[in-house]
Amino acid sequence: MAEKEAKSIDQATLEMLEKAAQDGARVVFERAETTRPCPIGADGMCCSLCAMGPCRVQPPKGKEETLEERRKRVGVCGATPETISARNFVRKAAAGTASHGDHGRVMAKFFLAVAKGEAPGYEIKDEQKLLQLALDLGVTIGDRSNEEVAIDIANLLVKEFGKQEGELLFLKRAPLKRQELWRKQGVAPRGIDIEVAESMHRTHMGTDQDYQDLLKNAVKVSLADGWGGSMIATEVQDIIFGTPAPLLSQINLGVLKDDEVNIIIHGHEPQLAEMMAVAAQSPDMIAYAKSKGAKGINLAGMCCTANEMLMRHGVPIAGNFLQQELAIVTGALEAMVVDVQCIMQGLVDTARCYHTKVITTDPRAKIQGATHMEFHEHEALESAKAIIKMAVDNFVNRGKNVRIPKQKTDMIAGFSHETINYLLGGLFRASYRPLNDNIINGRIRGVAAVVGCNNPRVTHDSGNLAMVKELIKNDVLVLQTGCMAMASAKAGLMLPEAAVQFAGDGLASVCEAVGIPPVLHMGACIDNSRILMSATAMVKDGGLGDDISDLPVAAAAPEWMSEKAITIGQYAVASGIFTVFGVNWPTIGSKEVTDFMFKDFEEIYGGMWAFEPDPVKAAHLMIAHIDKKRKALGIDKARERVLYDMAMRRELV
Ligand code: SF4
Ligand code: MSK
């Protein structure tokens, strides 16, 4: 592959990389070449927990290591490669839970403010979901107003973060067998913050130094994300902003417009973005834009804030993680408005070559050299309008060096777990039963979640595309979130017609009958909690075993980069799902730790990790796991029969 193509398979990205080079703008792809990863750190073998180190533990010299050699491969404190590896892994998992948890906490407190009428401009949009949540949590509904019910729910959810004893409330949503397993293993999280704090303590120098015990803690802290912080965020956001339903939109840098004020919202928390969408459509803001010579205001998204806005309002997406600086390189971006997480500091340096204003809005995420305009939820519309006004004022500074790539692809998004329920079962008998039936009869072989980030250490979007195409070709229905969902959407896989073009006959026939794409966009990274709920619904609808680990499902993150991805993968594994990561594997330096997570975890949790950088091989690991589960359920024969039928059908054509 030519050097240029090796960076991305996306033409818009390649075109902007060329322009960046011409303009002298630095971007992540170039920095990834000049800053090579440290091999010891990449393998999880560098410990920097105390000032006696950092200690870099070398790999063993040969396969047969003597005890004497082994005794030398330790840190100054005597910490073994297993301890160092497991401690590093726990810290990553804890950071992911802290990040999603802090998002969830902000949303729970915001929900309380909305319910109390202290956040003007916001309201409860999904009454049905509010009432369902009240029933789930045992909150009295009676003849009370939605707001009164919401206050009780919000108070319960806020308490989940600081809870010291007992169990997280949402654990009860999991299949009973799974709940019992978590309790038996001692990994049922008590609260969200306490699990993060304990993880940091256990991994402090000289505390927990038993890798199996440390990994147990990685499980516990990750479950506090999937069935805690992330699930709270998703639930609350759906109630306030509306539960997503299928809608049409577009994706890629071509959604920017040459005659309008372009504003990108980037990050993860949607409360500002929601109000930006309202403010951008307000007549006074549009008139103001026109007074500056623009035809209007064009709002687009980047990363997971983009997914939130896409799922609920169809706001177009400008690109995924590795494209954030490239949006500035177009020369057509007036403002890059950011909140929290996955925002590269490099944005500010890229913006030096253009007129773009990088605007930070969250008190927890300031960037040196950016303009800080703090967003206040009690005066949300005013905050949003002030930001838009700054972007509009910047329109006159747009230079002549503008090139917007033409690539933009249509996509269907908005597949919440509730929507899938309705689509499959109909409005009056919403159910996952038809999905289960199609799995049992073999038209659908299984379900795979392909999620996570981009990473410049692998060709941008290529791991995702190769994996997803291989899965759907083999009749595996694919669920996606985060930046991987965007990669598929850019390639046209999130359109119903993709089923005929790319999916196997069985999956294509189901997609055609229901009118869905073979690859379903389920939202942002926190919305992986929707996938947990979907898996649970499949168990509860029957016919596919009595735990998530019985289902013919698998998960993957072929281009992961963030600590949140580790946490998501770990809670998927702990929920019983086989999970494959690409790029690199952070415990690979310790065979014991890696074997424990790749093999022994299956015995303990029914789900386990795997590492396979080749996306097609990884897809086949997932398919093999799906087939193993089909066999255990006794439904492998049905699939053989369906394949035979299809072969016969082909002969008839
Ligand atoms: Fe080195 Fe031990 Fe300190 Fe880690 S905790 S840096 S292994 S001395
Ligand atoms: S934004 S966590 S790069 S998916 Fe959620 Fe994308 Fe990964 Fe950030």
XYZ file of C-alpha atoms and ligand atoms in Angstrom:
669
model
C 0.000 0.000 0.000
C 1.343 3.464 -0.872
C 2.434 5.446 2.175
C -0.410 7.960 1.804
C -3.155 5.324 1.567
C -1.687 3.481 4.560
C -2.850 6.363 6.759
C -6.538 6.064 5.935
C -9.008 4.345 3.652
C -11.186 7.456 3.703
C -10.690 9.697 0.658
C -11.778 12.879 2.465
C -9.129 12.198 5.120
C -6.420 11.586 2.517
C -7.329 14.779 0.663
C -7.126 16.837 3.849
C -3.810 15.225 4.820
C -2.431 16.467 1.515
C -3.784 19.953 2.191
C -2.395 19.929 5.755
C 1.058 19.145 4.353
C 0.761 21.984 1.817
C -0.416 24.412 4.502
C 2.242 23.400 7.029
C -0.432 22.316 9.504
C 0.536 19.536 11.914
C -1.959 16.757 12.560
C -2.122 13.485 14.478
C -1.111 11.276 11.555
C 2.220 13.108 11.283
C 2.800 13.151 15.042
C 2.190 9.396 15.161
C 5.112 8.973 12.786
C 7.515 11.138 14.718
C 6.478 9.850 18.165
C 6.823 6.091 18.119
C 5.228 4.083 20.938
C 7.501 2.823 23.711
C 7.539 -0.976 23.257
C 7.922 -1.700 26.975
C 5.024 0.587 27.888
C 2.855 -0.778 25.067
C 3.281 -4.268 26.534
C 2.262 -3.020 29.991
C 5.749 -3.547 31.447
C 6.585 -0.024 32.583
C 5.683 0.946 36.140
C 5.821 4.605 37.135
C 3.926 4.360 40.396
C 6.718 5.626 42.618
C 9.942 7.638 42.550
C 12.142 4.557 42.949
C 11.227 3.939 39.289
C 10.021 4.215 36.635
C 10.875 0.533 36.304
C 10.938 -1.001 32.853
C 10.762 -4.764 33.022
C 12.348 -6.464 30.016
C 10.705 -9.447 28.326
C 12.139 -12.907 29.173
C 15.287 -13.802 27.245
C 14.070 -17.164 26.015
C 11.095 -19.491 26.337
C 12.636 -21.406 29.227
C 13.420 -18.787 31.832
C 15.421 -19.919 34.876
C 14.318 -18.880 38.361
C 17.447 -16.764 38.668
C 16.662 -14.902 35.434
C 13.088 -14.505 36.492
C 14.073 -13.041 39.880
C 15.917 -10.282 38.057
C 12.918 -9.222 35.977
C 11.218 -7.216 38.708
C 10.870 -3.580 39.711
C 13.011 -1.932 42.399
C 10.336 -2.832 44.999
C 10.318 -6.428 43.771
C 7.030 -6.078 41.868
C 6.747 -8.897 39.341
C 5.800 -8.495 35.677
C 2.355 -9.889 36.581
C 1.772 -7.280 39.277
C 3.013 -4.425 37.078
C 0.910 -5.573 34.141
C -2.274 -6.115 36.158
C -1.857 -2.837 38.083
C -1.522 -0.893 34.832
C -4.613 -2.611 33.481
C -6.678 -1.841 36.599
C -5.671 1.831 36.413
C -6.822 2.033 32.799
C -10.147 0.420 33.677
C -10.581 2.781 36.626
C -9.858 5.817 34.430
C -12.520 4.715 31.966
C -15.078 4.255 34.736
C -14.113 7.629 36.223
C -14.625 9.335 32.850
C -17.962 7.757 31.984
C -18.937 8.006 35.646
C -18.243 11.716 35.769
C -20.337 12.112 32.618
C -23.120 10.076 34.264
C -22.901 12.124 37.471
C -23.189 15.407 35.583
C -26.207 14.038 33.717
C -27.884 12.770 36.919
C -27.440 16.183 38.587
C -28.590 17.898 35.414
C -31.675 15.651 35.427
C -32.398 16.789 38.980
C -32.032 20.428 37.906
C -34.382 19.872 34.939
C -36.944 18.149 37.177
C -36.791 21.036 39.651
C -37.231 23.587 36.864
C -33.748 24.984 37.458
C -32.521 24.424 33.889
C -34.770 26.569 31.692
C -35.115 25.407 28.111
C -34.872 21.713 28.977
C -37.779 19.398 29.753
C -38.666 15.745 30.136
C -39.083 14.544 26.568
C -39.603 10.805 27.009
C -42.363 10.273 29.542
C -42.638 6.564 28.780
C -38.974 5.983 29.562
C -39.269 8.066 32.739
C -42.162 5.948 33.982
C -40.453 2.699 33.023
C -37.403 3.782 34.981
C -39.626 4.657 37.955
C -41.049 1.130 37.835
C -37.560 -0.392 37.541
C -36.331 1.585 40.544
C -39.469 1.191 42.660
C -40.290 4.911 42.604
C -43.967 5.654 43.268
C -45.817 7.042 40.259
C -49.436 7.353 41.464
C -50.987 10.609 40.369
C -47.771 12.554 40.804
C -46.448 14.835 38.078
C -43.581 13.724 35.850
C -41.364 16.246 37.582
C -42.114 14.861 41.059
C -41.345 11.335 39.883
C -38.206 12.594 38.143
C -36.913 14.274 41.308
C -37.112 10.971 43.205
C -35.415 9.072 40.383
C -32.693 11.703 40.015
C -31.972 11.641 43.747
C -31.606 7.861 43.637
C -29.297 8.049 40.618
C -27.106 10.795 42.099
C -26.662 8.606 45.207
C -25.336 5.751 43.051
C -22.061 7.614 42.677
C -21.319 8.085 46.370
C -22.934 4.867 47.619
C -20.653 2.998 50.032
C -22.517 -0.262 50.572
C -24.872 -2.667 48.854
C -25.036 -2.935 45.068
C -25.625 -0.680 42.100
C -29.350 -0.527 41.364
C -29.058 -1.363 37.650
C -27.357 -4.706 38.350
C -30.885 -6.010 38.855
C -31.564 -5.457 35.163
C -29.093 -8.198 34.220
C -30.234 -11.823 33.848
C -30.637 -13.430 37.282
C -27.910 -15.973 36.652
C -25.453 -13.178 35.816
C -26.331 -11.288 38.991
C -25.716 -14.400 41.058
C -22.373 -14.974 39.356
C -21.237 -11.415 40.106
C -22.231 -11.826 43.755
C -20.507 -15.201 44.041
C -17.321 -13.808 42.533
C -17.456 -10.736 44.779
C -17.418 -8.328 41.836
C -20.854 -6.693 42.207
C -19.978 -2.971 42.475
C -21.217 -1.078 45.531
C -21.152 2.438 44.133
C -19.382 4.054 41.207
C -16.922 6.375 42.922
C -15.904 3.910 45.637
C -14.842 1.340 43.051
C -12.681 3.935 41.272
C -11.159 5.100 44.555
C -10.471 1.551 45.724
C -8.853 0.716 42.382
C -6.482 3.648 42.778
C -5.668 2.558 46.324
C -5.137 -1.098 45.468
C -2.765 -0.123 42.672
C -0.778 2.313 44.792
C 2.817 1.242 45.381
C 2.949 -1.653 47.814
C -0.733 -2.511 48.110
C -2.482 -5.289 46.129
C 0.255 -7.429 44.563
C -1.648 -10.524 43.481
C -2.490 -10.264 39.799
C -5.637 -12.382 40.010
C -6.987 -10.244 42.822
C -6.071 -7.092 40.890
C -7.909 -8.344 37.817
C -10.952 -9.107 39.918
C -10.895 -5.454 40.813
C -10.632 -4.516 37.129
C -13.849 -6.470 36.604
C -15.602 -4.792 39.505
C -14.640 -1.247 38.556
C -15.612 -1.850 34.923
C -19.016 -3.219 35.866
C -19.501 0.047 37.752
C -19.284 1.710 34.346
C -21.406 -0.544 32.121
C -24.191 -1.181 34.621
C -23.554 2.108 36.457
C -22.150 5.374 35.132
C -22.721 4.746 31.430
C -26.171 3.257 31.914
C -27.238 6.181 34.107
C -26.000 8.647 31.460
C -27.862 6.894 28.645
C -31.114 6.586 30.611
C -31.134 10.189 31.750
C -30.171 11.595 28.353
C -32.977 9.651 26.694
C -35.492 10.972 29.218
C -34.417 14.602 28.837
C -33.488 14.736 25.165
C -35.641 11.900 23.783
C -35.000 8.224 23.072
C -33.481 7.858 19.597
C -35.551 6.501 16.720
C -34.367 5.853 13.150
C -33.613 8.942 11.097
C -31.660 9.901 8.008
C -28.497 11.983 8.092
C -25.103 12.362 6.441
C -21.501 11.869 7.434
C -17.973 12.986 6.482
C -16.132 16.272 5.989
C -18.301 17.029 2.961
C -21.129 18.045 5.338
C -19.308 21.368 5.905
C -20.686 24.174 3.704
C -18.722 26.814 1.844
C -21.368 29.535 2.154
C -22.473 29.072 5.776
C -20.942 29.563 9.201
C -19.589 26.110 10.073
C -19.545 25.075 13.715
C -18.474 21.646 14.962
C -19.411 20.356 18.396
C -16.998 17.744 19.668
C -16.636 15.652 22.793
C -19.154 13.585 24.748
C -21.711 15.351 26.940
C -24.757 16.505 24.994
C -26.410 19.195 27.120
C -24.588 22.129 25.450
C -24.893 20.575 22.000
C -28.655 20.197 22.460
C -28.976 23.901 23.138
C -26.565 24.767 20.311
C -28.956 22.967 17.941
C -31.828 25.126 19.212
C -29.817 28.351 19.113
C -28.439 27.692 15.601
C -32.002 27.579 14.289
C -33.198 30.691 16.087
C -34.199 33.526 13.711
C -32.015 36.102 15.488
C -28.876 33.955 15.103
C -29.639 33.184 11.450
C -30.265 36.883 10.768
C -26.989 37.704 12.490
C -25.150 35.182 10.307
C -26.709 36.707 7.203
C -25.655 40.174 8.304
C -22.064 38.874 8.161
C -22.473 37.566 4.602
C -23.183 33.888 5.393
C -26.242 32.052 4.083
C -26.912 30.392 7.423
C -25.419 28.413 10.302
C -24.282 24.857 9.700
C -23.903 22.758 12.818
C -22.081 19.431 12.557
C -20.663 16.969 15.067
C -17.423 15.134 15.810
C -16.845 12.050 17.992
C -19.495 11.109 20.531
C -21.201 14.482 21.005
C -21.808 14.056 17.285
C -23.348 10.643 17.890
C -25.674 12.091 20.525
C -26.835 14.850 18.176
C -27.121 12.499 15.250
C -29.166 9.907 17.120
C -31.777 12.368 18.345
C -31.827 15.185 15.765
C -30.111 13.909 12.626
C -27.378 16.574 12.960
C -24.740 15.546 10.367
C -21.365 14.200 11.452
C -18.168 15.766 10.096
C -16.000 12.820 11.040
C -14.580 10.485 13.655
C -11.723 10.806 16.134
C -8.798 11.023 13.684
C -10.575 13.622 11.538
C -10.946 16.295 14.229
C -7.937 18.366 13.133
C -8.736 17.779 9.477
C -12.030 19.630 9.865
C -9.926 22.702 10.683
C -7.635 21.995 7.710
C -10.609 22.538 5.345
C -10.189 26.254 6.125
C -13.977 26.456 6.340
C -14.499 25.931 10.059
C -15.397 28.992 12.110
C -15.495 27.268 15.499
C -14.557 23.921 17.007
C -16.630 23.824 20.189
C -15.529 21.123 22.610
C -16.736 19.677 25.903
C -14.945 16.633 27.418
C -12.936 13.546 26.359
C -11.146 12.615 23.102
C -10.317 16.232 22.286
C -6.763 16.450 20.969
C -4.662 19.303 22.279
C -3.238 19.386 18.741
C -6.430 21.182 17.627
C -5.013 24.454 18.925
C -1.780 24.050 16.970
C -3.640 23.097 13.765
C -5.890 26.126 14.218
C -2.820 28.428 14.188
C -2.655 27.895 10.408
C -6.306 28.847 9.869
C -8.965 31.181 11.263
C -10.793 28.533 13.346
C -11.530 29.338 16.976
C -11.165 26.408 19.349
C -13.674 27.026 22.135
C -13.630 25.022 25.358
C -16.889 25.036 27.334
C -16.480 22.722 30.305
C -14.779 23.735 33.568
C -13.078 20.284 33.674
C -11.507 20.551 30.215
C -9.582 23.709 29.386
C -6.874 23.784 26.726
C -3.979 26.210 26.719
C -4.337 28.544 23.740
C -8.077 27.884 23.275
C -10.854 30.358 24.067
C -12.804 29.334 27.170
C -16.528 30.153 27.170
C -18.063 28.241 30.023
C -21.443 26.673 29.477
C -23.976 27.224 32.261
C -27.055 25.015 32.213
C -29.204 27.520 34.131
C -28.685 29.985 31.264
C -28.151 27.443 28.528
C -29.668 29.304 25.594
C -27.679 32.438 26.378
C -24.450 30.369 26.678
C -25.126 28.637 23.356
C -25.967 31.902 21.588
C -22.796 33.579 22.857
C -20.723 30.734 21.399
C -22.584 30.847 18.087
C -22.168 34.625 17.923
C -18.407 34.245 18.333
C -18.373 31.729 15.474
C -20.471 34.016 13.263
C -18.169 36.956 13.988
C -15.296 34.765 12.849
C -16.900 34.084 9.426
C -15.438 37.298 7.986
C -11.955 36.010 8.839
C -12.317 32.949 6.608
C -9.487 33.113 4.076
C -9.297 31.953 0.477
C -7.464 28.745 1.351
C -10.663 26.700 1.596
C -11.160 23.181 0.329
C -14.065 21.090 1.554
C -13.860 17.455 0.445
C -16.921 16.382 -1.492
C -17.339 13.090 0.378
C -20.529 12.793 2.408
C -22.518 9.608 2.774
C -26.176 9.078 3.645
C -26.823 7.026 6.747
C -29.646 5.796 8.960
C -29.002 6.069 12.691
C -31.090 6.062 15.854
C -31.279 2.397 16.837
C -31.851 2.537 20.569
C -32.553 -0.758 22.296
C -36.232 0.267 22.572
C -36.416 1.064 18.852
C -35.011 -2.324 17.902
C -37.688 -3.813 20.127
C -40.455 -1.974 18.256
C -38.974 -2.502 14.811
C -38.751 -6.221 15.349
C -41.883 -6.885 17.308
C -44.237 -4.080 16.305
C -45.558 -1.246 18.442
C -48.076 -3.296 20.413
C -45.976 -6.365 21.098
C -42.495 -4.913 21.177
C -40.114 -7.802 21.620
C -36.766 -9.282 20.692
C -38.543 -12.549 19.936
C -38.310 -12.139 16.128
C -34.549 -11.569 16.469
C -34.218 -14.657 18.643
C -36.350 -16.666 16.179
C -34.148 -15.610 13.279
C -31.066 -16.579 15.249
C -32.621 -19.931 16.130
C -33.677 -20.616 12.521
C -30.170 -19.635 11.373
C -30.947 -16.734 9.072
C -29.010 -14.588 11.518
C -25.935 -16.460 12.730
C -25.362 -14.210 15.712
C -24.870 -10.632 16.837
C -21.593 -8.708 17.134
C -20.890 -5.360 18.749
C -18.037 -3.552 16.972
C -17.213 -0.401 18.902
C -14.469 1.975 19.958
C -12.068 4.533 18.612
C -9.659 5.198 15.766
C -5.943 4.839 16.315
C -3.239 6.176 13.976
C -1.179 3.051 14.684
C -3.500 1.265 12.238
C -4.871 2.502 8.923
C -7.757 4.836 9.771
C -11.163 3.054 9.531
C -9.650 -0.007 7.829
C -9.824 -2.403 10.790
C -13.475 -1.601 11.309
C -14.479 -1.894 7.684
C -12.724 -5.204 7.065
C -14.145 -6.692 10.267
C -17.711 -5.455 9.820
C -17.876 -6.537 6.178
C -16.620 -9.993 7.098
C -19.169 -10.309 9.895
C -22.213 -9.275 7.865
C -21.060 -11.404 4.912
C -21.277 -14.304 7.362
C -24.812 -13.376 8.497
C -23.765 -11.726 11.739
C -25.886 -8.679 12.600
C -23.574 -5.844 13.689
C -24.359 -3.292 16.415
C -22.097 -0.239 16.631
C -21.352 2.809 18.731
C -18.658 5.484 18.923
C -16.147 6.194 16.181
C -16.431 2.710 14.672
C -20.098 3.370 13.908
C -18.942 6.431 11.983
C -16.392 4.418 10.013
C -19.128 2.058 8.829
C -21.500 4.908 8.072
C -18.898 6.648 5.902
C -18.555 3.440 3.895
C -22.324 3.238 3.286
C -22.937 0.240 5.556
C -25.663 2.008 7.524
C -28.169 2.055 4.702
C -30.809 -0.646 4.148
C -29.461 -1.323 0.635
C -26.113 -2.353 2.180
C -27.828 -5.573 3.257
C -28.258 -6.784 -0.319
C -24.819 -5.580 -1.344
C -22.715 -6.817 1.562
C -24.653 -9.190 3.845
C -25.036 -12.941 3.567
C -28.373 -14.175 2.193
C -29.842 -15.012 5.596
C -29.072 -11.666 7.242
C -30.021 -9.781 4.062
C -33.442 -11.466 3.976
C -34.185 -10.378 7.575
C -32.914 -6.809 6.975
C -35.054 -6.523 3.849
C -38.149 -7.814 5.649
C -37.732 -5.374 8.557
C -36.255 -2.530 6.457
C -33.076 -2.071 8.497
C -29.389 -1.871 7.549
C -27.191 -4.868 8.439
C -25.170 -2.549 10.688
C -27.100 -0.656 13.360
C -25.902 2.609 14.918
C -26.729 2.525 18.637
C -25.098 5.782 19.714
C -22.130 7.126 21.655
C -19.576 5.256 23.791
C -21.757 5.471 26.896
C -24.526 3.866 24.845
C -22.734 0.554 24.906
C -25.074 0.197 27.867
C -27.823 -0.104 25.209
C -26.009 -3.180 23.920
C -26.032 -4.689 27.428
C -29.780 -4.059 27.559
C -30.282 -5.609 24.112
C -28.317 -8.704 25.126
C -30.376 -8.958 28.317
C -33.612 -8.600 26.316
C -32.472 -11.456 24.060
C -31.960 -13.667 27.127
C -35.294 -12.668 28.636
C -37.244 -13.306 25.417
C -36.158 -16.920 25.578
C -34.820 -19.708 23.421
C -31.171 -18.668 23.647
C -30.149 -19.829 27.110
C -30.513 -18.163 30.464
C -27.498 -15.876 30.608
C -25.716 -13.411 28.311
C -22.807 -15.860 28.117
C -25.128 -18.392 26.441
C -25.947 -16.053 23.541
C -24.271 -16.371 20.125
C -22.774 -12.899 20.458
C -19.295 -11.375 20.457
C -17.713 -7.929 20.663
C -14.670 -6.131 19.281
C -12.768 -2.854 19.243
C -10.472 -3.171 16.212
C -9.009 0.357 16.382
C -9.238 1.185 20.086
C -7.092 3.815 21.781
C -8.766 5.160 24.944
C -8.858 3.905 28.514
C -12.644 3.998 28.232
C -12.392 1.289 25.576
C -10.573 -0.967 28.051
C -13.341 -0.436 30.590
C -16.054 -1.110 28.018
C -14.315 -4.283 26.874
C -13.862 -5.434 30.461
C -17.514 -4.951 31.387
C -18.532 -6.757 28.200
C -16.300 -9.701 29.192
C -17.610 -9.630 32.766
C -21.156 -9.626 31.387
C -20.345 -12.859 29.535
C -19.301 -11.590 26.085
C -16.229 -12.765 24.146
C -14.331 -9.572 23.238
C -11.485 -9.107 20.741
C -9.235 -6.070 20.636
C -6.987 -5.005 17.774
C -4.000 -2.576 17.669
C -2.102 -3.868 20.711
C -2.825 -5.580 23.988
C -1.775 -3.807 27.205
C -0.838 -6.898 29.247
C 0.984 -8.793 26.524
C 4.278 -8.436 28.424
C 3.025 -10.882 31.052
C 2.054 -14.315 29.757
C 0.413 -15.270 33.066
C -1.815 -12.206 33.179
C -2.710 -12.457 29.501
C -3.490 -16.179 29.708
C -5.647 -15.571 32.742
C -7.701 -12.937 30.892
C -7.836 -14.865 27.605
C -8.527 -18.330 29.022
C -9.387 -18.520 32.723
C -11.844 -15.633 32.504
C -14.104 -17.836 30.373
C -14.347 -20.350 33.219
C -15.100 -17.611 35.712
C -17.266 -15.148 33.778
C -18.363 -17.037 30.648
C -16.748 -14.259 28.601
C -13.061 -13.690 27.856
C -10.656 -11.410 26.052
C -8.695 -12.012 22.861
C -6.183 -9.979 20.909
C -5.952 -10.163 17.131
C -4.629 -7.224 15.106
C -5.781 -8.693 11.774
C -9.444 -7.601 11.539
C -10.564 -10.437 9.268
C -8.936 -13.042 11.506
C -10.518 -11.301 14.478
C -13.927 -11.481 12.769
C -13.411 -15.230 12.360
C -12.556 -15.601 16.038
C -15.895 -13.937 16.751
C -17.728 -16.143 14.249
C -16.093 -19.254 15.732
C -17.267 -18.178 19.186
C -20.776 -17.538 17.856
C -20.807 -21.008 16.288
C -19.576 -22.527 19.556
C -22.509 -20.937 21.355
C -24.939 -22.056 18.634
C -23.689 -25.613 19.074
C -24.074 -25.443 22.853
C -27.639 -24.207 22.384
C -28.345 -27.025 19.909
C -29.231 -24.631 17.094
C -26.203 -25.274 14.882
C -28.169 -27.748 12.742
C -30.753 -25.107 11.816
C -28.011 -22.989 10.341
C -26.584 -25.834 8.291
C -30.040 -26.415 6.830
C -30.464 -22.740 5.935
C -27.072 -22.674 4.243
C -28.068 -25.723 2.249
C -31.312 -24.039 1.206
C -29.461 -20.966 0.050
C -26.995 -22.998 -1.957
C -29.886 -24.673 -3.676
C -31.499 -21.325 -4.330
C -28.323 -20.084 -5.960
C -28.265 -23.091 -8.240
C -31.768 -22.275 -9.350
C -30.828 -18.759 -10.473
Fe 9.280 0.446 40.368
Fe 7.877 -0.783 42.311
Fe 7.963 1.897 42.208
Fe 6.641 0.532 40.352
S 6.126 0.629 42.505
S 8.013 2.264 40.013
S 7.881 -1.332 40.148
S 9.686 0.492 42.552
S -15.321 9.359 20.888
S -13.677 7.099 23.248
S -12.393 8.078 20.213
S -15.007 5.935 20.229
Fe -16.433 8.360 22.195
Fe -14.405 7.918 19.595
Fe -13.164 6.340 21.316
Fe -13.480 8.836 21.880
